[in-house]
PDB file of C-alpha atoms in Angstrom:
ATOM      1  CA  UNK A   1     -20.134  31.181 -16.942  1.00  0.00           C
ATOM      2  CA  UNK A   2     -21.655  31.196 -13.819  1.00  0.00           C
ATOM      3  CA  UNK A   3     -24.941  33.506 -15.123  1.00  0.00           C
ATOM      4  CA  UNK A   4     -25.445  30.316 -17.406  1.00  0.00           C
ATOM      5  CA  UNK A   5     -25.832  27.818 -14.478  1.00  0.00           C
ATOM      6  CA  UNK A   6     -28.333  30.517 -12.767  1.00  0.00           C
ATOM      7  CA  UNK A   7     -31.294  28.393 -15.504  1.00  0.00           C
ATOM      8  CA  UNK A   8     -33.772  26.109 -13.985  1.00  0.00           C
ATOM      9  CA  UNK A   9     -33.277  22.518 -14.672  1.00  0.00           C
ATOM     10  CA  UNK A  10     -36.229  20.063 -15.829  1.00  0.00           C
ATOM     11  CA  UNK A  11     -34.719  17.276 -15.375  1.00  0.00           C
ATOM     12  CA  UNK A  12     -35.518  14.487 -18.378  1.00  0.00           C
ATOM     13  CA  UNK A  13     -38.292  11.732 -16.536  1.00  0.00           C
ATOM     14  CA  UNK A  14     -38.840   8.128 -18.218  1.00  0.00           C
ATOM     15  CA  UNK A  15     -41.348   5.575 -18.011  1.00  0.00           C
ATOM     16  CA  UNK A  16     -43.457   6.614 -14.968  1.00  0.00           C
ATOM     17  CA  UNK A  17     -41.161   8.367 -13.370  1.00  0.00           C
ATOM     18  CA  UNK A  18     -42.587  12.220 -12.585  1.00  0.00           C
ATOM     19  CA  UNK A  19     -41.075  15.589 -13.666  1.00  0.00           C
ATOM     20  CA  UNK A  20     -38.804  18.053 -11.558  1.00  0.00           C
ATOM     21  CA  UNK A  21     -37.605  21.032 -11.240  1.00  0.00           C
ATOM     22  CA  UNK A  22     -34.283  22.113  -9.237  1.00  0.00           C
ATOM     23  CA  UNK A  23     -32.195  24.989 -10.121  1.00  0.00           C
ATOM     24  CA  UNK A  24     -28.902  24.199 -12.164  1.00  0.00           C
ATOM     25  CA  UNK A  25     -25.442  24.923 -10.415  1.00  0.00           C
ATOM     26  CA  UNK A  26     -22.685  23.084 -10.937  1.00  0.00           C
ATOM     27  CA  UNK A  27     -22.731  21.533  -7.739  1.00  0.00           C
ATOM     28  CA  UNK A  28     -24.194  17.945  -7.543  1.00  0.00           C
ATOM     29  CA  UNK A  29     -25.390  15.901  -4.743  1.00  0.00           C
ATOM     30  CA  UNK A  30     -26.165  12.430  -4.560  1.00  0.00           C
ATOM     31  CA  UNK A  31     -26.956   9.795  -1.166  1.00  0.00           C
ATOM     32  CA  UNK A  32     -27.818   7.106  -0.475  1.00  0.00           C
ATOM     33  CA  UNK A  33     -27.278   5.770  -4.480  1.00  0.00           C
ATOM     34  CA  UNK A  34     -27.304   1.919  -5.372  1.00  0.00           C
ATOM     35  CA  UNK A  35     -27.734   1.343  -8.683  1.00  0.00           C
ATOM     36  CA  UNK A  36     -26.045   2.259 -12.154  1.00  0.00           C
ATOM     37  CA  UNK A  37     -24.227   5.736 -12.097  1.00  0.00           C
ATOM     38  CA  UNK A  38     -23.132   7.690 -15.331  1.00  0.00           C
ATOM     39  CA  UNK A  39     -21.707  11.186 -15.439  1.00  0.00           C
ATOM     40  CA  UNK A  40     -21.262  12.805 -18.772  1.00  0.00           C
ATOM     41  CA  UNK A  41     -19.363  16.454 -19.844  1.00  0.00           C
ATOM     42  CA  UNK A  42     -21.606  18.720 -21.804  1.00  0.00           C
ATOM     43  CA  UNK A  43     -19.441  20.659 -24.185  1.00  0.00           C
ATOM     44  CA  UNK A  44     -18.779  23.801 -23.039  1.00  0.00           C
ATOM     45  CA  UNK A  45     -20.894  26.384 -25.378  1.00  0.00           C
ATOM     46  CA  UNK A  46     -19.016  28.784 -28.407  1.00  0.00           C
ATOM     47  CA  UNK A  47     -19.515  31.766 -26.043  1.00  0.00           C
ATOM     48  CA  UNK A  48     -17.188  29.657 -23.803  1.00  0.00           C
ATOM     49  CA  UNK A  49     -19.868  29.535 -21.077  1.00  0.00           C
ATOM     50  CA  UNK A  50     -21.455  26.346 -19.620  1.00  0.00           C
ATOM     51  CA  UNK A  51     -24.308  24.515 -20.135  1.00  0.00           C
ATOM     52  CA  UNK A  52     -26.940  23.323 -17.364  1.00  0.00           C
ATOM     53  CA  UNK A  53     -26.634  19.913 -16.175  1.00  0.00           C
ATOM     54  CA  UNK A  54     -29.336  17.425 -17.056  1.00  0.00           C
ATOM     55  CA  UNK A  55     -30.540  14.524 -15.542  1.00  0.00           C
ATOM     56  CA  UNK A  56     -32.378  11.351 -16.691  1.00  0.00           C
ATOM     57  CA  UNK A  57     -34.255   9.797 -13.971  1.00  0.00           C
ATOM     58  CA  UNK A  58     -35.020   6.014 -14.810  1.00  0.00           C
ATOM     59  CA  UNK A  59     -36.919   5.118 -11.749  1.00  0.00           C
ATOM     60  CA  UNK A  60     -38.931   6.220  -9.092  1.00  0.00           C
ATOM     61  CA  UNK A  61     -37.549   5.423  -6.264  1.00  0.00           C
ATOM     62  CA  UNK A  62     -35.065   8.090  -6.864  1.00  0.00           C
ATOM     63  CA  UNK A  63     -35.714  11.703  -6.769  1.00  0.00           C
ATOM     64  CA  UNK A  64     -34.246  14.951  -7.231  1.00  0.00           C
ATOM     65  CA  UNK A  65     -34.457  18.359  -4.881  1.00  0.00           C
ATOM     66  CA  UNK A  66     -32.915  21.871  -4.194  1.00  0.00           C
ATOM     67  CA  UNK A  67     -30.262  21.232  -1.899  1.00  0.00           C
ATOM     68  CA  UNK A  68     -30.297  23.813   1.244  1.00  0.00           C
ATOM     69  CA  UNK A  69     -28.249  26.215  -0.065  1.00  0.00           C
ATOM     70  CA  UNK A  70     -30.531  26.693  -3.097  1.00  0.00           C
ATOM     71  CA  UNK A  71     -27.021  26.397  -4.676  1.00  0.00           C
ATOM     72  CA  UNK A  72     -27.623  23.133  -6.611  1.00  0.00           C
ATOM     73  CA  UNK A  73     -29.277  19.863  -6.137  1.00  0.00           C
ATOM     74  CA  UNK A  74     -29.290  16.511  -4.473  1.00  0.00           C
ATOM     75  CA  UNK A  75     -30.380  13.166  -5.943  1.00  0.00           C
ATOM     76  CA  UNK A  76     -31.266  10.752  -2.789  1.00  0.00           C
ATOM     77  CA  UNK A  77     -31.557   7.187  -3.208  1.00  0.00           C
ATOM     78  CA  UNK A  78     -33.296   6.494  -0.430  1.00  0.00           C
ATOM     79  CA  UNK A  79     -30.921   3.099   0.181  1.00  0.00           C
ATOM     80  CA  UNK A  80     -30.534   3.129   4.179  1.00  0.00           C
ATOM     81  CA  UNK A  81     -28.317   0.630   4.285  1.00  0.00           C
ATOM     82  CA  UNK A  82     -25.450  -1.344   2.185  1.00  0.00           C
ATOM     83  CA  UNK A  83     -25.663  -4.890   0.982  1.00  0.00           C
ATOM     84  CA  UNK A  84     -24.518  -7.513   3.284  1.00  0.00           C
ATOM     85  CA  UNK A  85     -23.186  -9.646   0.329  1.00  0.00           C
ATOM     86  CA  UNK A  86     -22.155  -8.582  -3.565  1.00  0.00           C
ATOM     87  CA  UNK A  87     -20.380 -11.108  -5.881  1.00  0.00           C
ATOM     88  CA  UNK A  88     -19.242 -10.193  -9.018  1.00  0.00           C
ATOM     89  CA  UNK A  89     -18.817 -12.859 -12.224  1.00  0.00           C
ATOM     90  CA  UNK A  90     -17.899 -12.436 -15.535  1.00  0.00           C
ATOM     91  CA  UNK A  91     -18.660  -7.860 -15.163  1.00  0.00           C
ATOM     92  CA  UNK A  92     -22.117  -8.522 -13.646  1.00  0.00           C
ATOM     93  CA  UNK A  93     -22.692  -7.485 -10.317  1.00  0.00           C
ATOM     94  CA  UNK A  94     -25.529  -9.459  -8.224  1.00  0.00           C
ATOM     95  CA  UNK A  95     -26.503  -7.412  -4.870  1.00  0.00           C
ATOM     96  CA  UNK A  96     -27.897  -9.397  -1.365  1.00  0.00           C
ATOM     97  CA  UNK A  97     -29.418  -7.042   1.151  1.00  0.00           C
ATOM     98  CA  UNK A  98     -30.155  -8.524   4.391  1.00  0.00           C
ATOM     99  CA  UNK A  99     -32.987 -10.547   4.196  1.00  0.00           C
ATOM    100  CA  UNK A 100     -33.876  -9.938   0.770  1.00  0.00           C
ATOM    101  CA  UNK A 101     -33.110 -12.527  -2.351  1.00  0.00           C
ATOM    102  CA  UNK A 102     -29.593 -11.428  -4.228  1.00  0.00           C
ATOM    103  CA  UNK A 103     -30.684  -9.347  -7.572  1.00  0.00           C
ATOM    104  CA  UNK A 104     -28.227  -8.424  -9.899  1.00  0.00           C
ATOM    105  CA  UNK A 105     -27.207  -4.766 -10.682  1.00  0.00           C
ATOM    106  CA  UNK A 106     -29.844  -4.164 -13.634  1.00  0.00           C
ATOM    107  CA  UNK A 107     -32.243  -4.568 -11.077  1.00  0.00           C
ATOM    108  CA  UNK A 108     -30.586  -1.761  -9.482  1.00  0.00           C
ATOM    109  CA  UNK A 109     -32.028   2.342 -10.373  1.00  0.00           C
ATOM    110  CA  UNK A 110     -30.015   3.929 -13.519  1.00  0.00           C
ATOM    111  CA  UNK A 111     -29.047   7.453 -12.888  1.00  0.00           C
ATOM    112  CA  UNK A 112     -27.319   9.275 -16.023  1.00  0.00           C
ATOM    113  CA  UNK A 113     -26.587  13.130 -15.394  1.00  0.00           C
ATOM    114  CA  UNK A 114     -25.054  15.174 -18.116  1.00  0.00           C
ATOM    115  CA  UNK A 115     -23.097  18.412 -16.174  1.00  0.00           C
ATOM    116  CA  UNK A 116     -20.646  21.234 -17.248  1.00  0.00           C
ATOM    117  CA  UNK A 117     -16.418  20.395 -17.038  1.00  0.00           C
ATOM    118  CA  UNK A 118     -16.825  23.141 -13.871  1.00  0.00           C
ATOM    119  CA  UNK A 119     -18.945  20.611 -11.635  1.00  0.00           C
ATOM    120  CA  UNK A 120     -18.355  19.626  -8.479  1.00  0.00           C
ATOM    121  CA  UNK A 121     -19.744  16.282  -7.183  1.00  0.00           C
ATOM    122  CA  UNK A 122     -20.558  15.203  -3.888  1.00  0.00           C
ATOM    123  CA  UNK A 123     -21.439  11.197  -4.064  1.00  0.00           C
ATOM    124  CA  UNK A 124     -22.673   8.560  -1.715  1.00  0.00           C
ATOM    125  CA  UNK A 125     -21.866   5.468  -3.476  1.00  0.00           C
ATOM    126  CA  UNK A 126     -23.095   2.791  -1.711  1.00  0.00           C
ATOM    127  CA  UNK A 127     -23.378  -0.135  -4.102  1.00  0.00           C
ATOM    128  CA  UNK A 128     -23.228  -0.651  -8.233  1.00  0.00           C
ATOM    129  CA  UNK A 129     -20.925   0.551 -11.466  1.00  0.00           C
ATOM    130  CA  UNK A 130     -20.481   4.158 -11.965  1.00  0.00           C
ATOM    131  CA  UNK A 131     -18.318   6.155 -14.724  1.00  0.00           C
ATOM    132  CA  UNK A 132     -17.580  10.180 -14.570  1.00  0.00           C
ATOM    133  CA  UNK A 133     -16.142  11.770 -16.999  1.00  0.00           C
ATOM    134  CA  UNK A 134     -14.646  15.144 -16.604  1.00  0.00           C
ATOM    135  CA  UNK A 135     -15.449  17.278 -13.761  1.00  0.00           C
ATOM    136  CA  UNK A 136     -14.357  19.913 -11.861  1.00  0.00           C
ATOM    137  CA  UNK A 137     -14.358  18.512  -8.100  1.00  0.00           C
ATOM    138  CA  UNK A 138     -15.319  15.197  -6.475  1.00  0.00           C
ATOM    139  CA  UNK A 139     -15.970  14.316  -2.755  1.00  0.00           C
ATOM    140  CA  UNK A 140     -16.655  10.583  -2.536  1.00  0.00           C
ATOM    141  CA  UNK A 141     -17.469   7.939  -0.325  1.00  0.00           C
ATOM    142  CA  UNK A 142     -17.244   4.602  -1.635  1.00  0.00           C
ATOM    143  CA  UNK A 143     -18.385   1.025   0.039  1.00  0.00           C
ATOM    144  CA  UNK A 144     -17.675  -2.348  -0.448  1.00  0.00           C
ATOM    145  CA  UNK A 145     -19.753  -3.247  -3.478  1.00  0.00           C
ATOM    146  CA  UNK A 146     -18.879   0.070  -5.745  1.00  0.00           C
ATOM    147  CA  UNK A 147     -17.101   0.524  -8.698  1.00  0.00           C
ATOM    148  CA  UNK A 148     -16.080   3.405 -10.367  1.00  0.00           C
ATOM    149  CA  UNK A 149     -13.929   4.642 -13.561  1.00  0.00           C
ATOM    150  CA  UNK A 150     -13.035   8.560 -13.835  1.00  0.00           C
ATOM    151  CA  UNK A 151     -11.702  10.021 -16.680  1.00  0.00           C
ATOM    152  CA  UNK A 152     -10.562  13.448 -15.115  1.00  0.00           C
ATOM    153  CA  UNK A 153     -10.896  15.527 -12.134  1.00  0.00           C
ATOM    154  CA  UNK A 154      -9.088  18.876 -13.050  1.00  0.00           C
ATOM    155  CA  UNK A 155      -9.044  20.164  -9.233  1.00  0.00           C
ATOM    156  CA  UNK A 156      -9.590  18.232  -5.885  1.00  0.00           C
ATOM    157  CA  UNK A 157     -10.585  14.515  -5.360  1.00  0.00           C
ATOM    158  CA  UNK A 158     -11.297  14.242  -1.815  1.00  0.00           C
ATOM    159  CA  UNK A 159     -12.031   9.971  -1.120  1.00  0.00           C
ATOM    160  CA  UNK A 160     -13.131   7.487   1.906  1.00  0.00           C
ATOM    161  CA  UNK A 161     -13.065   3.789   0.819  1.00  0.00           C
ATOM    162  CA  UNK A 162     -14.455   1.698   3.373  1.00  0.00           C
ATOM    163  CA  UNK A 163     -14.250  -2.101   2.815  1.00  0.00           C
ATOM    164  CA  UNK A 164     -12.883  -3.123  -0.956  1.00  0.00           C
ATOM    165  CA  UNK A 165     -14.604  -1.139  -2.951  1.00  0.00           C
ATOM    166  CA  UNK A 166     -12.309   0.232  -6.744  1.00  0.00           C
ATOM    167  CA  UNK A 167     -11.818   3.294  -8.410  1.00  0.00           C
ATOM    168  CA  UNK A 168     -10.260   3.457 -12.078  1.00  0.00           C
ATOM    169  CA  UNK A 169      -8.758   6.976 -12.652  1.00  0.00           C
ATOM    170  CA  UNK A 170      -6.789   8.460 -15.578  1.00  0.00           C
ATOM    171  CA  UNK A 171      -6.468  11.911 -14.219  1.00  0.00           C
ATOM    172  CA  UNK A 172      -6.762  13.484 -10.521  1.00  0.00           C
ATOM    173  CA  UNK A 173      -5.651  16.648  -8.838  1.00  0.00           C
ATOM    174  CA  UNK A 174      -5.124  17.389  -5.799  1.00  0.00           C
ATOM    175  CA  UNK A 175      -5.865  14.063  -3.898  1.00  0.00           C
ATOM    176  CA  UNK A 176      -6.854  13.451  -0.256  1.00  0.00           C
ATOM    177  CA  UNK A 177      -7.870   9.416  -0.168  1.00  0.00           C
ATOM    178  CA  UNK A 178      -8.255   7.408   3.339  1.00  0.00           C
ATOM    179  CA  UNK A 179      -8.459   4.147   2.982  1.00  0.00           C
ATOM    180  CA  UNK A 180     -10.322   2.193   5.674  1.00  0.00           C
ATOM    181  CA  UNK A 181      -9.739  -1.294   4.520  1.00  0.00           C
ATOM    182  CA  UNK A 182      -9.176  -3.288   0.959  1.00  0.00           C
ATOM    183  CA  UNK A 183     -10.260  -0.373  -1.040  1.00  0.00           C
ATOM    184  CA  UNK A 184      -8.435   0.106  -4.071  1.00  0.00           C
ATOM    185  CA  UNK A 185      -7.361   3.136  -6.216  1.00  0.00           C
ATOM    186  CA  UNK A 186      -5.697   3.150  -9.320  1.00  0.00           C
ATOM    187  CA  UNK A 187      -4.425   6.512 -11.180  1.00  0.00           C
ATOM    188  CA  UNK A 188      -2.929   6.705 -14.765  1.00  0.00           C
ATOM    189  CA  UNK A 189      -1.640  10.600 -12.751  1.00  0.00           C
ATOM    190  CA  UNK A 190      -2.135  12.790  -9.632  1.00  0.00           C
ATOM    191  CA  UNK A 191      -1.202  16.562 -10.161  1.00  0.00           C
ATOM    192  CA  UNK A 192      -1.433  18.521  -6.929  1.00  0.00           C
ATOM    193  CA  UNK A 193      -0.166  15.983  -4.752  1.00  0.00           C
ATOM    194  CA  UNK A 194      -1.307  13.141  -3.139  1.00  0.00           C
ATOM    195  CA  UNK A 195      -2.446  12.750   0.586  1.00  0.00           C
ATOM    196  CA  UNK A 196      -2.869   9.239   2.068  1.00  0.00           C
ATOM    197  CA  UNK A 197      -4.414   7.448   4.972  1.00  0.00           C
ATOM    198  CA  UNK A 198      -4.654   3.675   4.847  1.00  0.00           C
ATOM    199  CA  UNK A 199      -5.066   0.749   7.201  1.00  0.00           C
ATOM    200  CA  UNK A 200      -5.600  -2.711   6.562  1.00  0.00           C
ATOM    201  CA  UNK A 201      -5.323  -3.671   2.953  1.00  0.00           C
ATOM    202  CA  UNK A 202      -6.128  -1.094   0.853  1.00  0.00           C
ATOM    203  CA  UNK A 203      -3.844  -0.566  -2.808  1.00  0.00           C
ATOM    204  CA  UNK A 204      -3.277   2.574  -4.205  1.00  0.00           C
ATOM    205  CA  UNK A 205      -1.182   3.065  -7.352  1.00  0.00           C
ATOM    206  CA  UNK A 206      -0.290   5.876  -9.140  1.00  0.00           C
ATOM    207  CA  UNK A 207       1.589   6.029 -12.399  1.00  0.00           C
ATOM    208  CA  UNK A 208       2.577   9.593 -12.193  1.00  0.00           C
ATOM    209  CA  UNK A 209       2.736  11.248  -9.408  1.00  0.00           C
ATOM    210  CA  UNK A 210       3.636  15.423  -9.283  1.00  0.00           C
ATOM    211  CA  UNK A 211       3.522  17.395  -5.916  1.00  0.00           C
ATOM    212  CA  UNK A 212       3.982  16.360  -2.262  1.00  0.00           C
ATOM    213  CA  UNK A 213       3.372  13.540  -0.956  1.00  0.00           C
ATOM    214  CA  UNK A 214       2.036  12.744   2.777  1.00  0.00           C
ATOM    215  CA  UNK A 215       1.436   9.278   3.691  1.00  0.00           C
ATOM    216  CA  UNK A 216       0.426   7.594   6.474  1.00  0.00           C
ATOM    217  CA  UNK A 217       0.048   3.485   6.145  1.00  0.00           C
ATOM    218  CA  UNK A 218      -0.314   0.720   8.231  1.00  0.00           C
ATOM    219  CA  UNK A 219      -2.032  -2.796   8.215  1.00  0.00           C
ATOM    220  CA  UNK A 220      -0.698  -4.744   4.710  1.00  0.00           C
ATOM    221  CA  UNK A 221      -0.684  -1.023   2.951  1.00  0.00           C
ATOM    222  CA  UNK A 222       0.702  -0.864  -0.298  1.00  0.00           C
ATOM    223  CA  UNK A 223       1.537   2.842  -1.790  1.00  0.00           C
ATOM    224  CA  UNK A 224       3.040   2.110  -5.417  1.00  0.00           C
ATOM    225  CA  UNK A 225       4.233   5.650  -7.425  1.00  0.00           C
ATOM    226  CA  UNK A 226       5.849   4.581 -11.092  1.00  0.00           C
ATOM    227  CA  UNK A 227       7.444   7.742 -11.715  1.00  0.00           C
ATOM    228  CA  UNK A 228       7.338  11.904 -10.597  1.00  0.00           C
ATOM    229  CA  UNK A 229       8.413  13.882  -8.080  1.00  0.00           C
ATOM    230  CA  UNK A 230       7.729  15.275  -4.554  1.00  0.00           C
ATOM    231  CA  UNK A 231       9.339  18.434  -3.138  1.00  0.00           C
ATOM    232  CA  UNK A 232       8.718  17.141   0.375  1.00  0.00           C
ATOM    233  CA  UNK A 233       7.274  13.721   1.178  1.00  0.00           C
ATOM    234  CA  UNK A 234       6.371  12.922   4.715  1.00  0.00           C
ATOM    235  CA  UNK A 235       5.960   9.283   5.834  1.00  0.00           C
ATOM    236  CA  UNK A 236       4.480   7.426   8.542  1.00  0.00           C
ATOM    237  CA  UNK A 237       4.576   3.653   7.944  1.00  0.00           C
ATOM    238  CA  UNK A 238       3.646   1.095  10.523  1.00  0.00           C
ATOM    239  CA  UNK A 239       3.384  -3.114  10.556  1.00  0.00           C
ATOM    240  CA  UNK A 240       3.984  -4.509   7.610  1.00  0.00           C
ATOM    241  CA  UNK A 241       2.707  -1.199   4.962  1.00  0.00           C
ATOM    242  CA  UNK A 242       5.050  -0.423   1.891  1.00  0.00           C
ATOM    243  CA  UNK A 243       5.718   2.360  -0.622  1.00  0.00           C
ATOM    244  CA  UNK A 244       7.260   1.757  -3.414  1.00  0.00           C
ATOM    245  CA  UNK A 245       8.603   4.985  -5.136  1.00  0.00           C
ATOM    246  CA  UNK A 246      10.001   5.101  -8.725  1.00  0.00           C
ATOM    247  CA  UNK A 247      10.048   8.750  -8.732  1.00  0.00           C
ATOM    248  CA  UNK A 248      12.490  11.524  -6.995  1.00  0.00           C
ATOM    249  CA  UNK A 249      11.370  12.941  -3.538  1.00  0.00           C
ATOM    250  CA  UNK A 250      13.534  16.353  -2.204  1.00  0.00           C
ATOM    251  CA  UNK A 251      13.173  16.213   1.275  1.00  0.00           C
ATOM    252  CA  UNK A 252      12.231  12.933   2.965  1.00  0.00           C
ATOM    253  CA  UNK A 253      11.103  13.182   6.600  1.00  0.00           C
ATOM    254  CA  UNK A 254       9.819   9.187   7.282  1.00  0.00           C
ATOM    255  CA  UNK A 255       9.073   7.163  10.420  1.00  0.00           C
ATOM    256  CA  UNK A 256       9.267   3.571   9.456  1.00  0.00           C
ATOM    257  CA  UNK A 257       7.566   0.987  12.275  1.00  0.00           C
ATOM    258  CA  UNK A 258       8.174  -2.405  13.073  1.00  0.00           C
ATOM    259  CA  UNK A 259       8.185  -4.793   9.415  1.00  0.00           C
ATOM    260  CA  UNK A 260       7.046  -1.832   6.941  1.00  0.00           C
ATOM    261  CA  UNK A 261       9.196  -0.874   4.279  1.00  0.00           C
ATOM    262  CA  UNK A 262      10.266   1.414   1.867  1.00  0.00           C
ATOM    263  CA  UNK A 263      11.865   1.482  -1.534  1.00  0.00           C
ATOM    264  CA  UNK A 264      13.174   5.136  -2.759  1.00  0.00           C
ATOM    265  CA  UNK A 265      14.636   5.631  -6.197  1.00  0.00           C
ATOM    266  CA  UNK A 266      16.107   8.860  -5.679  1.00  0.00           C
ATOM    267  CA  UNK A 267      16.457  11.199  -2.686  1.00  0.00           C
ATOM    268  CA  UNK A 268      17.383  14.469  -4.077  1.00  0.00           C
ATOM    269  CA  UNK A 269      17.708  16.698  -0.710  1.00  0.00           C
ATOM    270  CA  UNK A 270      17.553  16.146   3.302  1.00  0.00           C
ATOM    271  CA  UNK A 271      16.542  13.403   5.172  1.00  0.00           C
ATOM    272  CA  UNK A 272      15.047  12.908   8.483  1.00  0.00           C
ATOM    273  CA  UNK A 273      13.560   9.186   9.334  1.00  0.00           C
ATOM    274  CA  UNK A 274      13.046   6.931  12.270  1.00  0.00           C
ATOM    275  CA  UNK A 275      13.306   3.636  12.216  1.00  0.00           C
ATOM    276  CA  UNK A 276      11.508   0.497  13.759  1.00  0.00           C
ATOM    277  CA  UNK A 277      12.505  -2.975  14.814  1.00  0.00           C
ATOM    278  CA  UNK A 278      12.930  -4.373  11.482  1.00  0.00           C
ATOM    279  CA  UNK A 279      11.906  -2.120   8.997  1.00  0.00           C
ATOM    280  CA  UNK A 280      13.327  -2.190   5.787  1.00  0.00           C
ATOM    281  CA  UNK A 281      14.710   0.987   3.975  1.00  0.00           C
ATOM    282  CA  UNK A 282      16.546   1.165  -0.019  1.00  0.00           C
ATOM    283  CA  UNK A 283      17.183   4.518  -1.714  1.00  0.00           C
ATOM    284  CA  UNK A 284      18.332   4.324  -5.217  1.00  0.00           C
ATOM    285  CA  UNK A 285      20.919   6.851  -4.968  1.00  0.00           C
ATOM    286  CA  UNK A 286      21.750   6.225  -1.241  1.00  0.00           C
ATOM    287  CA  UNK A 287      23.946   4.057   1.267  1.00  0.00           C
ATOM    288  CA  UNK A 288      21.142   3.395   4.124  1.00  0.00           C
ATOM    289  CA  UNK A 289      22.448   1.778   7.338  1.00  0.00           C
ATOM    290  CA  UNK A 290      20.304   1.464  10.127  1.00  0.00           C
ATOM    291  CA  UNK A 291      21.782   2.173  13.117  1.00  0.00           C
ATOM    292  CA  UNK A 292      19.629   1.233  16.064  1.00  0.00           C
ATOM    293  CA  UNK A 293      16.228   3.145  16.057  1.00  0.00           C
ATOM    294  CA  UNK A 294      17.309   5.629  12.831  1.00  0.00           C
ATOM    295  CA  UNK A 295      18.304   5.396  10.079  1.00  0.00           C
ATOM    296  CA  UNK A 296      21.862   6.925   8.276  1.00  0.00           C
ATOM    297  CA  UNK A 297      21.874   8.240   5.124  1.00  0.00           C
ATOM    298  CA  UNK A 298      24.845   9.069   2.868  1.00  0.00           C
TER     299      UNK A 298
END
């Protein structure tokens, strides 16, 4: 399979964009991108090997080059700042950079990539709309004016959400997410566990979670889990942060501060907990009492 990835890539250039070459390995980095992004999955060949990635450059403002290790390629959008404002009306995004007039997202670059299923992506998405089909892994950085749809990340998903970007995913593997503002992540399924840090007004919604849960939430951050089971859950809540978990947890280690709240459908094993002032805890199959700075769970 790796042998098939060592072939040279000939990106398809549309319009006046120049043709370029880069080594086609399954590690793709996209830096400083503003525009419309589409990443499609190439079918596996009859002999079980992967096809080489294909890049479609529709704008001369985008460049592609070999990465520093020589094991993949880098696409650069060359934007050094995030938009000062963005407005979405009737599914149409308008961006405004400092000192510039407002422009529709259709006026910004369009990037189309076809990758094998074992590809690993590293994406710095400043603004725009994107879609990713099936890949092995992703490291993602998103800003307020970006929206991304993901079909499947089979292995690791690592995301930093600054401001108020939006991610909608069907399936994610082992996930680590940091939300620094009002970022939103909605995943139908996460397998391999979730490590989450969120403050301010981050909103994380998971339909089904399999694997351990580690969460640190502050401000008005929210985590909602529809179903699933975690052998261990280590949770710290502060201010008015809230978790609603409609599945089961084996061992729960919980620290609640101020007016935070946790609702859990089922606890199967041990519990340790510290209670902050005005914090609330509800466990469906247990009797919970607040005793000073501690919880009594029976």
